[in-house]
Short mmCIF file of C-alpha atoms in Angstrom, two decimals:
data_model
loop_
_atom_site.label_atom_id
_atom_site.label_comp_id
_atom_site.label_asym_id
_atom_site.label_seq_id
_atom_site.Cartn_x
_atom_site.Cartn_y
_atom_site.Cartn_z
CA MET A 1 -5.60 52.18 15.70
CA GLY A 2 -7.92 53.63 13.15
CA ALA A 3 -10.16 56.93 13.58
CA ALA A 4 -13.62 56.48 13.03
CA ARG A 5 -15.07 58.99 10.35
CA THR A 6 -18.46 60.17 10.77
CA ARG A 7 -20.19 61.12 7.39
CA LEU A 8 -22.65 63.81 7.25
CA LYS A 9 -25.30 63.62 4.62
CA THR A 10 -26.54 66.51 3.59
CA TYR A 11 -29.92 67.85 4.78
CA VAL A 12 -31.94 71.49 5.18
CA PHE A 13 -31.92 71.93 8.83
CA GLY A 14 -33.39 74.89 10.16
CA ALA A 15 -30.71 77.50 11.38
CA ALA A 16 -31.11 76.62 15.16
CA VAL A 17 -30.16 72.56 14.73
CA VAL A 18 -27.29 73.68 12.19
CA ALA A 19 -25.98 75.81 15.02
CA ALA A 20 -25.89 73.43 17.54
CA LEU A 21 -24.42 71.22 15.24
CA LEU A 22 -21.38 73.39 14.72
CA ALA A 23 -20.59 74.02 18.06
CA ALA A 24 -20.81 70.65 18.98
CA THR A 25 -17.83 69.74 16.18
CA ALA A 26 -16.06 72.39 17.56
CA CYS A 27 -16.47 71.23 20.90
CA GLU A 28 -14.85 67.63 19.82
CA ALA A 29 -11.96 69.56 17.40
CA GLY A 30 -11.13 70.84 20.85
CA GLY A 31 -10.94 68.04 22.66
CA GLY A 32 -13.27 69.37 25.51
CA THR A 33 -15.83 66.18 25.03
CA GLY A 34 -16.11 63.04 22.08
CA ASP A 35 -18.22 59.86 22.68
CA ALA A 36 -14.56 58.88 24.76
CA ALA A 37 -15.34 61.33 27.37
CA ALA A 38 -19.20 61.56 27.16
CA SER A 39 -19.36 57.72 28.19
CA GLY A 40 -16.59 57.65 30.25
CA THR A 41 -14.36 55.16 28.42
CA PRO A 42 -10.30 56.30 28.53
CA SER A 43 -9.63 57.67 25.05
CA SER A 44 -7.60 55.07 23.06
CA SER A 45 -5.09 57.85 22.13
CA SER A 46 -4.00 58.62 26.05
CA SER A 47 -1.05 56.01 25.87
CA SER A 48 0.64 58.02 23.43
CA SER A 49 0.66 61.24 25.07
CA GLY A 50 3.02 60.59 27.78
CA ALA A 51 1.08 58.71 30.31
CA SER A 52 1.03 55.17 29.02
CA ASP A 53 0.94 52.47 31.77
CA ALA A 54 3.37 49.86 32.82
CA SER A 55 2.08 47.31 30.35
CA ASP A 56 2.62 49.04 27.17
CA ALA A 57 6.05 50.39 28.29
CA PHE A 58 7.61 46.84 28.78
CA SER A 59 5.94 45.68 26.14
CA SER A 60 7.57 47.78 23.72
CA THR A 61 11.06 46.46 25.37
CA PRO A 62 12.99 43.65 23.73
CA ARG A 63 14.04 40.73 25.80
CA ALA A 64 16.68 38.76 26.08
CA PRO A 65 16.54 35.67 25.46
CA GLY A 66 15.07 32.76 28.52
CA THR A 67 13.60 35.84 30.51
CA VAL A 68 10.46 37.57 30.87
CA THR A 69 9.49 41.02 30.80
CA PRO A 70 7.90 42.45 34.01
CA GLY A 71 4.51 43.28 33.26
CA ALA A 72 3.89 42.00 30.09
CA ASP A 73 0.70 40.79 29.10
CA ASP A 74 2.34 37.62 26.85
CA GLU A 75 4.50 36.42 29.43
CA ASN A 76 4.04 32.89 28.38
CA VAL A 77 3.94 33.53 24.41
CA ASP A 78 6.43 31.81 22.06
CA GLU A 79 8.35 35.20 20.29
CA ALA A 80 9.27 33.24 17.24
CA THR A 81 5.63 32.03 16.63
CA GLY A 82 3.60 34.61 18.49
CA GLU A 83 1.56 31.31 19.96
CA GLU A 84 1.63 30.42 23.72
CA ALA A 85 4.91 28.75 24.79
CA ARG A 86 4.49 24.96 25.86
CA PRO A 87 4.97 23.59 29.04
CA CYS A 88 8.84 22.29 29.19
CA THR A 89 8.93 18.40 29.49
CA ASP A 90 12.24 15.96 30.03
CA SER A 91 13.08 16.41 26.37
CA ASP A 92 13.18 20.07 26.22
CA VAL A 93 15.61 20.73 29.21
CA SER A 94 19.20 19.64 30.18
CA VAL A 95 19.32 20.16 33.92
CA VAL A 96 22.67 20.47 36.17
CA SER A 97 22.83 20.69 39.61
CA LYS A 98 25.26 22.88 41.75
CA VAL A 99 25.90 23.17 45.62
CA TYR A 100 27.76 25.46 48.12
CA PRO A 101 30.63 24.53 49.82
CA HIS A 102 30.97 26.92 52.43
CA ASP A 103 27.40 25.62 53.90
CA GLU A 104 27.93 22.07 53.52
CA ALA A 105 26.14 21.08 50.67
CA ARG A 106 22.85 22.22 52.73
CA HIS A 107 21.61 24.01 49.68
CA LEU A 108 21.34 22.95 45.66
CA LEU A 109 20.61 24.78 42.60
CA LEU A 110 18.97 23.52 39.78
CA THR A 111 19.57 25.10 36.63
CA ALA A 112 17.54 23.82 33.77
CA THR A 113 18.76 25.04 29.95
CA ASN A 114 16.10 24.80 27.41
CA ILE A 115 17.78 22.44 24.30
CA SER A 116 15.05 22.89 22.33
CA ASP A 117 14.36 24.80 19.33
CA SER A 118 11.09 26.80 20.77
CA THR A 119 9.92 28.07 23.51
CA CYS A 120 8.59 26.89 27.08
CA THR A 121 7.31 27.32 30.35
CA LEU A 122 8.73 25.90 33.31
CA TYR A 123 5.23 25.36 35.67
CA LEU A 124 5.24 25.58 39.15
CA TYR A 125 8.41 23.91 40.88
CA PRO A 126 10.22 20.74 40.04
CA TYR A 127 9.32 17.96 40.93
CA VAL A 128 12.30 16.22 43.55
CA SER A 129 12.95 12.87 44.24
CA PHE A 130 15.89 11.06 46.28
CA GLY A 131 17.98 7.80 46.20
CA ASP A 132 14.62 5.96 43.88
CA GLY A 133 12.25 6.98 46.29
CA ALA A 134 14.26 6.39 49.46
CA VAL A 135 12.94 10.13 50.71
CA GLU A 136 10.06 11.19 49.75
CA GLN A 137 9.01 13.86 46.87
CA ILE A 138 10.52 17.55 48.23
CA GLY A 139 7.47 20.52 48.99
CA PRO A 140 7.51 23.73 47.49
CA MET A 141 8.30 26.70 49.68
CA GLU A 142 6.74 30.05 49.66
CA SER A 143 8.45 31.37 46.21
CA LYS A 144 6.18 31.99 43.55
CA PRO A 145 7.71 34.35 40.99
CA LYS A 146 5.34 37.57 39.49
CA LYS A 147 5.98 36.06 36.11
CA LEU A 148 5.63 32.23 34.77
CA ALA A 149 9.59 30.64 34.09
CA THR A 150 8.98 30.97 30.23
CA VAL A 151 12.58 30.43 28.41
CA ALA A 152 13.49 30.47 24.94
CA PRO A 153 15.93 28.32 23.10
CA GLY A 154 18.72 28.51 25.10
CA GLY A 155 17.24 30.34 27.97
CA LYS A 156 17.66 29.47 31.24
CA GLY A 157 14.99 28.87 34.45
CA TYR A 158 16.09 28.14 37.97
CA ALA A 159 15.28 26.41 41.19
CA GLY A 160 17.02 25.52 44.51
CA LEU A 161 16.69 23.08 46.73
CA LEU A 162 17.34 24.57 51.05
CA LEU A 163 18.43 23.03 53.86
CA LEU A 164 18.52 19.67 52.50
CA TRP A 165 19.83 18.44 56.57
CA ARG A 166 19.77 19.69 59.73
CA ALA A 167 22.54 19.20 62.14
CA ASP A 168 19.91 17.82 65.04
CA GLU A 169 18.27 15.64 62.85
CA GLU A 170 18.67 11.81 61.64
CA THR A 171 19.73 12.05 57.29
CA THR A 172 19.97 9.75 54.40
CA ALA A 173 22.86 9.48 52.02
CA VAL A 174 21.36 9.41 48.90
CA LYS A 175 23.24 8.88 45.25
CA SER A 176 20.68 9.98 43.04
CA MET A 177 18.13 12.46 42.24
CA THR A 178 15.27 12.51 40.05
CA ILE A 179 13.09 15.60 38.77
CA GLY A 180 9.38 15.97 37.13
CA PHE A 181 7.48 18.51 35.25
CA VAL A 182 3.95 19.91 34.91
CA ASP A 183 2.00 20.93 32.17
CA SER A 184 0.10 23.53 33.56
CA GLU A 185 -0.26 25.54 36.54
CA ASP A 186 -3.20 23.74 37.78
CA VAL A 187 -1.30 20.01 37.40
CA GLU A 188 -0.45 18.83 40.94
CA ALA A 189 1.14 15.62 39.35
CA GLY A 190 4.68 14.66 38.29
CA VAL A 191 5.41 14.05 34.85
CA ALA A 192 8.02 12.74 32.92
CA GLN A 193 11.34 12.33 35.03
CA LEU A 194 14.24 13.24 34.12
CA ALA A 195 17.41 11.93 36.18
CA VAL A 196 20.04 14.89 37.36
CA GLU A 197 23.44 14.38 38.19
CA PHE A 198 25.21 15.63 41.69
CA PRO A 199 27.79 18.31 40.86
CA ASP A 200 31.58 17.17 39.89
CA GLY A 201 33.69 15.54 42.65
CA THR A 202 29.78 14.86 44.93
CA ASP A 203 29.44 11.64 45.25
CA PHE A 204 26.48 11.42 47.59
CA LEU A 205 23.75 13.97 49.52
CA ASN A 206 22.82 13.97 53.17
CA VAL A 207 18.66 14.73 53.29
CA GLY A 208 16.19 15.17 55.85
CA ASP A 209 13.26 13.43 55.98
CA PRO A 210 10.55 15.90 55.08
CA SER A 211 7.29 13.69 56.52
CA VAL A 212 9.34 14.78 59.76
CA SER A 213 10.03 18.52 59.29
CA ALA A 214 9.30 21.31 57.23
CA THR A 215 12.15 20.86 55.17
CA PRO A 216 14.23 20.49 53.18
CA GLN A 217 12.03 22.66 50.25
CA VAL A 218 11.84 23.57 46.75
CA THR A 219 11.40 26.95 45.08
CA TYR A 220 9.15 27.74 42.27
CA TRP A 221 10.87 27.67 38.48
CA ASN A 222 12.10 31.14 38.17
CA THR A 223 14.00 32.88 35.18
CA ASP A 224 16.01 35.29 37.85
CA LEU A 225 18.89 33.44 39.69
CA ALA A 226 19.46 36.14 41.99
CA ALA A 227 15.91 35.44 43.26
CA THR A 228 16.19 32.46 43.03
CA GLU A 229 19.04 32.43 45.38
CA LYS A 230 17.63 34.62 47.78
CA PHE A 231 14.91 32.13 48.60
CA MET A 232 17.20 29.62 48.80
CA PHE A 233 18.71 30.96 51.88
CA ALA A 234 16.25 32.67 53.45
CA ARG A 235 16.41 30.49 56.42
#
């Protein structure tokens, strides 16, 4: 930020005018009153005096690959190019799944790794379908993170499926799964589909009917694994 310089031309002033001008100049130099204070606009120098806001503090903190800095204004920016990160597509990511044996495979974790050479964003949540349409698309749960799931090359994003089945409901045994990606936060339809294999040793999954009950559900994409698992096992 450059400080504006005021150039004073030389004129012949009366003694009273000169005194008034000198008084105003001295007051500005002392920091008591200035253009910023007079107009009510916060001084641009305040952030360097130890009173910087959280956004400024976080924006100067180096980010690890595949993470989003909380409070930053550029969470959807490709750090390599400085441009807005594009949406992740099925060709940008590799997705693997994981079950949790202790709960009889009622929960499924999806981990998407950015295998491209540029940053991309996983918008909303994965559009999950099982068994070539045998089970209707899984709906999302209230789990939207504060920041978009923007991942750098090699970075990871997570989404979880919770309560694939309940003990008291009829289920369908499925042997395949596909997920779709969307290209913005406003799009409500899936795009290119990506087949995702079940974890090693898992030949099929039992899935309830989402049209009958409120489950199963899928979380939003998140770069925080712990937060994703917290939502998965919240009920």
